[in-house]
Amino acid sequence: MKPTYTIGLDYGTNSVRALIVDVRTGREVGTAVWEYAHGTHGVILTRDPNLARQHPADYLTGAEVTIKQALRQAKVKPAQIIGIGVDTTGSTPLPVDAAGRPLAFDKRFAKNPAALAWLWKDHTGVAAATEITTLAKQLRPHYLAKCGGTYSSEWFFSKILHCLRVAPEIFAAAHTWVECADWIPAVLTGTDAPDLLTVGVCAAGHKAMYNDDWGGYPDAEFLGTLHPKLGELRSRLRPKAQTIDRAVGQLTTEWAKRTGLPVGIPVAVGAFDAHLGGVGCGIAPGTLAKIIGTSTCDMMVAPVGTKLADIPGLCGIVNGSILPGYYGLEAGQSAVGDIFNWFVNYIKAGSHAELTTGAAKLKPGESGLLALDWNNGNRTILVDQRLTGLLLGQTLYTTPAEIYRALIEATAFGALTIINRFEEYGVQVEQIVNCGGIAEKNPVVMQIYADVTGRPMKISRSAQTCALGAAIAGAVVAGAYPHYAAAQKAMTGVKAKVFKPDATAHAVYRELYALYRQLHDGFGTNSWNGNMYNVMKRLIEIRSQARN
Amino acid sequence: MKPTYTIGLDYGTNSVRALIVDVRTGREVGTAVWEYAHGTHGVILTRDPNLARQHPADYLTGAEVTIKQALRQAKVKPAQIIGIGVDTTGSTPLPVDAAGRPLAFDKRFAKNPAALAWLWKDHTGVAAATEITTLAKQLRPHYLAKCGGTYSSEWFFSKILHCLRVAPEIFAAAHTWVECADWIPAVLTGTDAPDLLTVGVCAAGHKAMYNDDWGGYPDAEFLGTLHPKLGELRSRLRPKAQTIDRAVGQLTTEWAKRTGLPVGIPVAVGAFDAHLGGVGCGIAPGTLAKIIGTSTCDMMVAPVGTKLADIPGLCGIVNGSILPGYYGLEAGQSAVGDIFNWFVNYIKAGSHAELTTGAAKLKPGESGLLALDWNNGNRTILVDQRLTGLLLGQTLYTTPAEIYRALIEATAFGALTIINRFEEYGVQVEQIVNCGGIAEKNPVVMQIYADVTGRPMKISRSAQTCALGAAIAGAVVAGAYPHYAAAQKAMTGVKAKVFKPDATAHAVYRELYALYRQLHDGFGTNSWNGNMYNVMKRLIEIRSQARN
C-alpha cells in the first residue's frame, strides 16, 4: 500500500506552520513556517497594553505559503495527501458580514482595530468579563461552574460585548462573530457563509459557555440582559457544535489551486492549538499534556460518565473538547514564553541562549530572587487579568541571568499550582508530557520544572506537537483510523530523555514555593491576611545556604 | 590682600577628588579625580554579596595624584594654600598595627580581605549588628536611643565584632581600628600612631555609639559582654572625639614633598562626606541637606540645647557631628545612585542618558510600575539590611525606561519617608538643598523628587559640595573665618534653578506613595496586617487614568 500523508495547519500567535505527516507512523516529512506580515511579530498593538489583534489576511496568505513550501520540502505527491486538520489560538474571534467575510477586509474599517481578529491575549474586555461573570453568578450560575467560576476577558463574549460598547459601528456591521479555529476550515472548504459554518465544541465550550446540556450557547435572555443587541446576536450563532472526528467539508477548487493539494480532501473541525497539542502528546486519562509556548495550556481528559467536580479556576470542563467521548479539562498560564520573550526583547539584557546558559549555572535559591508569573495576568487558578508581574530579592549585584532564572522558576511555580489544583479536585496527574518550543529546546527550563514540581517531565517526540495533533485530526477524518486512540498510538510518542527531579533541588524549591504561594495569595486574593515580613528575610537565608 | 585657597579632599566609594577653593568666595579653581586602582571601580568584592572592601593604598595614592593634578589645573602658587579638610565614606574602619600601619600593608595578610578597609556598604556584620542591638536593648538602651534604636551592620563595632568571629587572626594582629575619616588626616599630619590619633565626633558619634554624656565610646563591660577581646579593645580606642573646627596637626614634610603643598599647613579633623556635604550645602536649622550619591544622606542640624526627641530610624543625633554647637541629625537611604548604576551596569538595558530621556517622557503612574528602593537594604526608617529590592506592575510590554523611572520614583518615596519622619518628631523641614552628582546633573530626578515630596528642590551651586565642605573646614582651621556660619555665608550658595512641584503630578504621587507605604510596611515590618490585593489593581487603574 502506498504511504499516505495528512497536513496539520497550526496557527500560533506570531506565525503559522504547515506540517506534513506520514499517516502510518507520525513521521514528519515536510514543514514550513510563515511569520504574519502585520503588526509586531504578527500582533497588532496600540498604546493600550491590553490590546492585541491580528489581521485575518495573514491567516490566508499563511495557509497558501506554508502548504506549498511544505509540499516542496516533503517531496510527496499531492495526491498522497488525504486530509487536513487545523488548530489555532483562541479565543480569537473575528467579526464577519452576512457573507461570512471578515470586516477587516472591508475598506470602510481598514483603520479600525475592532474589525480585526481579537487575539486570545487581548485583554481589553476586562470590564465586560466582570459584567458577564457578575450577571451569570446571579442568573445562570451553571454557566460559570463549567468554566472555573469566572468568565475571562480573553474569551468570546467579553470581546464581543466590549466591541459593542467601544466600537458599536463594528458590532453593527458584523452579522456574526467567528472563532479563528472555525473560520479557517470554513474558508478552505467554502463553508464560511454564516448558515453553512461548522463550529467546533472546543472553542464554543471552553470560551463561549456552549454546552449541549443547556441547549448550546448561553440563551438570548441572558445575553440580552447584558445588552439587547447581544441578545439579538444569539440567533445568528450556530445551534450545534461539533467534535474533531467530524469533517467540516472538502477542500475547494480554489484552495486546491492556491496550495497544490487535491480538490475534495476532508478538512477536520478546527480546535485550539493546545487541544490538538494534547492529542499530539498522546493525551489519555492520567496524562497531563503541557503545551508550553508564549502561554501554556495544561490539558487533561476524563471519560464521559466520570463523576467530576467543577474545578475552580479551570478554563473549562467540556464534553468532547479534546477527544470525542472524553471531557476535556483545560487549565493554563497566561504567559510563559512571553515572559522570557519580554525580558529578552524589551529589557534587552541578553539573548535567550546567553541567559539560559547563565541561569543553568545557578543553584536553586542562589540568586535570592522570587518572581510572580503574572506579566499577562493569571489564567489558572485566579482567573484574573488585572494582575501584573512582580520581582523581589534584587540586590546591587543581581544579574540578568539570575532574573531570567527567577522568571523560569516563577512559571514553574505557576505550573505546580495548576497540578495541585487538578489533584485537589480528584483528577490525578500520573504522567506529564510537555510539548512546544520551550519544552523541545530548553533542557534548563524542563529540569527546573521537574525540580520544582518533584515530577518527571517527558517531552513529546514531535517538535511540532500541535501541528501533529492537527495532522492526526486530518488522518481521522480521512478515515485512516477508526478513532483517535488508534491514531495516537500509531502517530505519537515521547523522547527517550526524561527530566527527573533532583531531590536536593526539590527540597529548596518546596521552601521557595511556600513563599511564592504567600505572594500569590497575598497579591492575588483578598482573603489572605498577614504581612510579608518573612519573605525577603527567608530568601536571604535560602540564598546564604545555597551559596555555602 | 592676596587670595588664599584651601583644599578639600573628598574620598568617595569609587574615587577620590581634590578641590581647590578660593577662601573668599568659595569659587572652585582646580579639581582632580582619581579612581581607586583596586577591585571593581575601587570596591573589592567576593561571592558574598554583603562584602565590600577597599585597599588603603588607594587612599594615599589618591591624595598624592589628585592634589598635584588639582594644583596644576588651578594655577595657584602652593604658598597660597592655607589649609586642608578631609571627608570620606563611613563607617569605613580599617585594622592597624601598634605603629598605626594598616594590616592591609602587611604581606602576611595580602590575601586576607579582613585586613582591608571595611567599606561603609559592607554588610557582612549583619549577625553582629543584631547581637549588638539585642545586648544594648538589655543593658544600655541609651546607646541605641541616639542612633535610631537599631545598631546597623554598616557600623564600626558590627564590622569589628564580625571580624573577631570570622577572621580572628586579623583581629588579633590589629592594635586598634581606625575610621578612614580619621586615618587620612592622621597620615597627612604624621599623627597616625595610635596614641597620637585624633578621632572625629562625626564618625565616632554616628557609627560607634560615642557620646560625651556617657564617657565616650561604649564602656568596656558592655563591649566585653559581646566578646572579651572586644572589651579589651576599648582601652585602645581614643578617650575624646573632636569637632571639625579643630586641626589634627600640620602637613608633614613627607606629604608636602609628595603633593607640592607647603609644609605645616593645618589639616582639619576629618568627617564623613555627607556631613561636610551638609556644610557645603549651607546647612542650618530648618534646612535639609540631601547628599545624593551612590546612597543618600539626609542631614539636619538643631542648636545644642533644643529639646529633641530620640527619632526612631535615624542614623544618629550627635552633638557637633556636622557643625560645632549643633546636634547633627543623620538619616539616609542605603542606595540611590547605586540602584540606577545597578540597572545600567548589571542589567545593561541602556545608558543613564538614554534611560533618563525615556523616563522623562513618562507621566506619573503611566507605567503601572511600583518599586521599593531596598536593593541595598533600608537605612532610614527601618534600619534593616536584610531587605531587598522589589518591582511590581510589569506587563509583557514594560520597557527599561519605565523601570528606570520606577526606580527613581522608589528612591523619591524613600526620601519622602525620611522627611515625614523628621517632621513627625518635630524637626520641621523648611527648605531642601540637594547636592551630589545626581542632583547636579539629572533634572529629571530632581523634578520627580519635587513632584513626589510636594516641595521645592534647591541645588547646591557647587558641583562638588562635599569637597567644598571639606575645603571650608580647611579654611576654618586655617583661621580664615571665626566660625562655620561666616565661612558658609561666604563660600556656599544654591543655583538659580529651583525644581518646583507640579500639583497634578503630586496628586498622582500621593496615591502611589500610599501604595509604596503599603509595600514598605508589609514587607518591612511585622506589625502590618492585611493583604496586597488592592496594589496591582490600583496601579492598573492609575495607569489607565494616566494614559487617557
Tab-separated table of N, CA, C and O in Angstrom, chain B residues 496-548:
chain	number	residue	atom	x	y	z
B	496	ALA	N	20.246	79.184	40.749
B	496	ALA	CA	19.034	79.959	40.478
B	496	ALA	C	17.859	79.019	40.178
B	496	ALA	O	16.727	79.267	40.587
B	497	LYS	N	18.130	77.900	39.472
B	497	LYS	CA	17.067	76.977	39.079
B	497	LYS	C	16.578	76.185	40.296
B	497	LYS	O	17.349	75.425	40.900
B	498	VAL	N	15.313	76.348	40.630
B	498	VAL	CA	14.693	75.585	41.714
B	498	VAL	C	13.625	74.686	41.085
B	498	VAL	O	12.834	75.142	40.255
B	499	PHE	N	13.610	73.396	41.425
B	499	PHE	CA	12.604	72.468	40.887
B	499	PHE	C	11.357	72.553	41.755
B	499	PHE	O	11.390	72.192	42.931
B	500	LYS	N	10.277	73.051	41.163
B	500	LYS	CA	9.049	73.268	41.938
B	500	LYS	C	8.069	72.138	41.674
B	500	LYS	O	7.949	71.664	40.539
B	501	PRO	N	7.335	71.700	42.694
B	501	PRO	CA	6.403	70.579	42.496
B	501	PRO	C	5.247	70.973	41.577
B	501	PRO	O	4.737	72.087	41.672
B	502	ASP	N	4.885	70.034	40.710
B	502	ASP	CA	3.710	70.197	39.850
B	502	ASP	C	2.518	69.580	40.587
B	502	ASP	O	2.566	68.421	41.016
B	503	ALA	N	1.447	70.360	40.715
B	503	ALA	CA	0.326	69.924	41.557
B	503	ALA	C	-0.323	68.649	41.022
B	503	ALA	O	-0.691	67.745	41.786
B	504	THR	N	-0.479	68.551	39.691
B	504	THR	CA	-1.120	67.374	39.095
B	504	THR	C	-0.266	66.132	39.340
B	504	THR	O	-0.778	65.073	39.737
B	505	ALA	N	1.009	66.257	39.092
B	505	ALA	CA	1.910	65.118	39.316
B	505	ALA	C	1.902	64.728	40.793
B	505	ALA	O	1.843	63.542	41.137
B	506	HIS	N	1.926	65.740	41.649
B	506	HIS	CA	1.964	65.453	43.088
B	506	HIS	C	0.714	64.682	43.525
B	506	HIS	O	0.800	63.772	44.360
B	507	ALA	N	-0.422	65.018	42.935
B	507	ALA	CA	-1.665	64.324	43.297
B	507	ALA	C	-1.566	62.836	42.954
B	507	ALA	O	-1.977	61.975	43.732
B	508	VAL	N	-1.014	62.526	41.790
B	508	VAL	CA	-0.828	61.108	41.417
B	508	VAL	C	0.166	60.447	42.370
B	508	VAL	O	-0.056	59.322	42.840
B	509	TYR	N	1.226	61.144	42.656
B	509	TYR	CA	2.244	60.550	43.518
B	509	TYR	C	1.744	60.331	44.955
B	509	TYR	O	2.227	59.443	45.646
B	510	ARG	N	0.798	61.138	45.384
B	510	ARG	CA	0.235	60.878	46.715
B	510	ARG	C	-0.438	59.504	46.741
B	510	ARG	O	-0.342	58.772	47.724
B	511	GLU	N	-1.096	59.170	45.625
B	511	GLU	CA	-1.746	57.849	45.559
B	511	GLU	C	-0.698	56.741	45.469
B	511	GLU	O	-0.824	55.700	46.112
B	512	LEU	N	0.315	56.985	44.647
B	512	LEU	CA	1.355	55.954	44.514
B	512	LEU	C	2.117	55.782	45.832
B	512	LEU	O	2.507	54.671	46.187
B	513	TYR	N	2.313	56.897	46.524
B	513	TYR	CA	3.043	56.794	47.791
B	513	TYR	C	2.264	55.955	48.810
B	513	TYR	O	2.860	55.194	49.577
B	514	ALA	N	0.952	56.062	48.784
B	514	ALA	CA	0.150	55.234	49.696
B	514	ALA	C	0.398	53.752	49.417
B	514	ALA	O	0.509	52.940	50.344
B	515	LEU	N	0.521	53.400	48.123
B	515	LEU	CA	0.805	52.000	47.778
B	515	LEU	C	2.238	51.629	48.155
B	515	LEU	O	2.505	50.523	48.631
B	516	TYR	N	3.168	52.550	47.898
B	516	TYR	CA	4.560	52.316	48.304
B	516	TYR	C	4.613	52.047	49.804
B	516	TYR	O	5.265	51.112	50.263
B	517	ARG	N	3.884	52.873	50.555
B	517	ARG	CA	3.918	52.740	52.004
B	517	ARG	C	3.322	51.405	52.452
B	517	ARG	O	3.769	50.792	53.423
B	518	GLN	N	2.322	50.949	51.689
B	518	GLN	CA	1.719	49.644	51.993
B	518	GLN	C	2.747	48.524	51.797
B	518	GLN	O	2.900	47.644	52.648
B	519	LEU	N	3.464	48.573	50.677
B	519	LEU	CA	4.517	47.580	50.447
B	519	LEU	C	5.622	47.733	51.496
B	519	LEU	O	6.140	46.739	52.030
B	520	HIS	N	6.013	48.971	51.753
B	520	HIS	CA	7.065	49.284	52.729
B	520	HIS	C	6.734	48.660	54.078
B	520	HIS	O	7.545	47.943	54.674
B	521	ASP	N	5.533	48.890	54.538
B	521	ASP	CA	5.163	48.388	55.859
B	521	ASP	C	4.895	46.880	55.828
B	521	ASP	O	5.222	46.177	56.774
B	522	GLY	N	4.320	46.388	54.712
B	522	GLY	CA	4.004	44.958	54.608
B	522	GLY	C	5.241	44.090	54.535
B	522	GLY	O	5.292	43.012	55.140
B	523	PHE	N	6.242	44.530	53.787
B	523	PHE	CA	7.474	43.744	53.655
B	523	PHE	C	8.533	44.139	54.694
B	523	PHE	O	9.435	43.362	54.966
B	524	GLY	N	8.416	45.349	55.228
B	524	GLY	CA	9.486	45.870	56.071
B	524	GLY	C	9.210	45.824	57.563
B	524	GLY	O	10.116	46.076	58.357
B	525	THR	N	7.966	45.510	57.952
B	525	THR	CA	7.651	45.430	59.375
B	525	THR	C	6.821	44.182	59.630
B	525	THR	O	6.180	43.669	58.709
B	526	ASN	N	6.833	43.727	60.870
B	526	ASN	CA	5.973	42.583	61.159
B	526	ASN	C	4.708	42.997	61.892
B	526	ASN	O	3.982	42.162	62.410
B	527	SER	N	4.446	44.292	61.889
B	527	SER	CA	3.229	44.746	62.573
B	527	SER	C	2.098	45.049	61.587
B	527	SER	O	0.947	45.169	61.987
B	528	TRP	N	2.429	45.128	60.293
B	528	TRP	CA	1.396	45.384	59.297
B	528	TRP	C	0.509	44.147	59.168
B	528	TRP	O	0.965	43.020	59.329
B	529	ASN	N	-0.746	44.359	58.862
B	529	ASN	CA	-1.648	43.222	58.737
B	529	ASN	C	-2.669	43.492	57.627
B	529	ASN	O	-3.276	44.556	57.593
B	530	GLY	N	-2.838	42.524	56.741
B	530	GLY	CA	-3.815	42.698	55.661
B	530	GLY	C	-3.397	41.889	54.457
B	530	GLY	O	-2.692	40.897	54.586
B	531	ASN	N	-3.878	42.298	53.292
B	531	ASN	CA	-3.386	41.658	52.075
B	531	ASN	C	-3.026	42.721	51.060
B	531	ASN	O	-3.251	43.915	51.283
B	532	MET	N	-2.435	42.308	49.959
B	532	MET	CA	-1.914	43.227	48.957
B	532	MET	C	-2.806	43.239	47.712
B	532	MET	O	-2.381	43.688	46.650
B	533	TYR	N	-4.021	42.726	47.866
B	533	TYR	CA	-4.895	42.522	46.715
B	533	TYR	C	-5.168	43.815	45.957
B	533	TYR	O	-5.326	43.808	44.740
B	534	ASN	N	-5.213	44.931	46.676
B	534	ASN	CA	-5.517	46.209	46.029
B	534	ASN	C	-4.363	46.752	45.197
B	534	ASN	O	-4.585	47.578	44.305
B	535	VAL	N	-3.126	46.334	45.475
B	535	VAL	CA	-1.955	47.054	44.943
B	535	VAL	C	-1.901	47.001	43.423
B	535	VAL	O	-1.843	48.033	42.747
B	536	MET	N	-1.911	45.807	42.850
B	536	MET	CA	-1.789	45.705	41.392
B	536	MET	C	-3.011	46.323	40.708
B	536	MET	O	-2.896	46.955	39.662
B	537	LYS	N	-4.155	46.141	41.316
B	537	LYS	CA	-5.386	46.663	40.713
B	537	LYS	C	-5.400	48.179	40.706
B	537	LYS	O	-5.754	48.820	39.708
B	538	ARG	N	-4.983	48.766	41.814
B	538	ARG	CA	-4.961	50.232	41.900
B	538	ARG	C	-3.926	50.788	40.909
B	538	ARG	O	-4.171	51.815	40.257
B	539	LEU	N	-2.797	50.113	40.783
B	539	LEU	CA	-1.775	50.580	39.831
B	539	LEU	C	-2.309	50.538	38.400
B	539	LEU	O	-2.012	51.419	37.598
B	540	ILE	N	-3.079	49.514	38.091
B	540	ILE	CA	-3.659	49.416	36.753
B	540	ILE	C	-4.661	50.560	36.536
B	540	ILE	O	-4.689	51.181	35.472
B	541	GLU	N	-5.445	50.869	37.552
B	541	GLU	CA	-6.383	51.998	37.427
B	541	GLU	C	-5.645	53.319	37.224
B	541	GLU	O	-6.006	54.124	36.369
B	542	ILE	N	-4.608	53.520	38.024
B	542	ILE	CA	-3.836	54.771	37.903
B	542	ILE	C	-3.182	54.828	36.520
B	542	ILE	O	-3.143	55.878	35.878
B	543	ARG	N	-2.690	53.694	36.051
B	543	ARG	CA	-2.090	53.634	34.718
B	543	ARG	C	-3.120	54.030	33.657
B	543	ARG	O	-2.811	54.820	32.746
B	544	SER	N	-4.320	53.490	33.767
B	544	SER	CA	-5.363	53.817	32.783
B	544	SER	C	-5.669	55.315	32.803
B	544	SER	O	-5.802	55.941	31.759
B	545	GLN	N	-5.786	55.877	33.985
B	545	GLN	CA	-6.049	57.321	34.082
B	545	GLN	C	-4.919	58.113	33.453
B	545	GLN	O	-5.152	59.080	32.713
B	546	ALA	N	-3.683	57.691	33.720
B	546	ALA	CA	-2.533	58.447	33.190
B	546	ALA	C	-2.484	58.372	31.672
B	546	ALA	O	-2.036	59.310	31.008
B	547	ARG	N	-2.930	57.253	31.107
B	547	ARG	CA	-2.818	57.081	29.658
B	547	ARG	C	-3.968	57.744	28.908
B	547	ARG	O	-3.885	57.931	27.697
B	548	ASN	N	-5.046	58.050	29.619
B	548	ASN	CA	-6.198	58.658	28.928
B	548	ASN	C	-6.110	60.195	28.956
B	548	ASN	O	-5.654	60.776	29.885
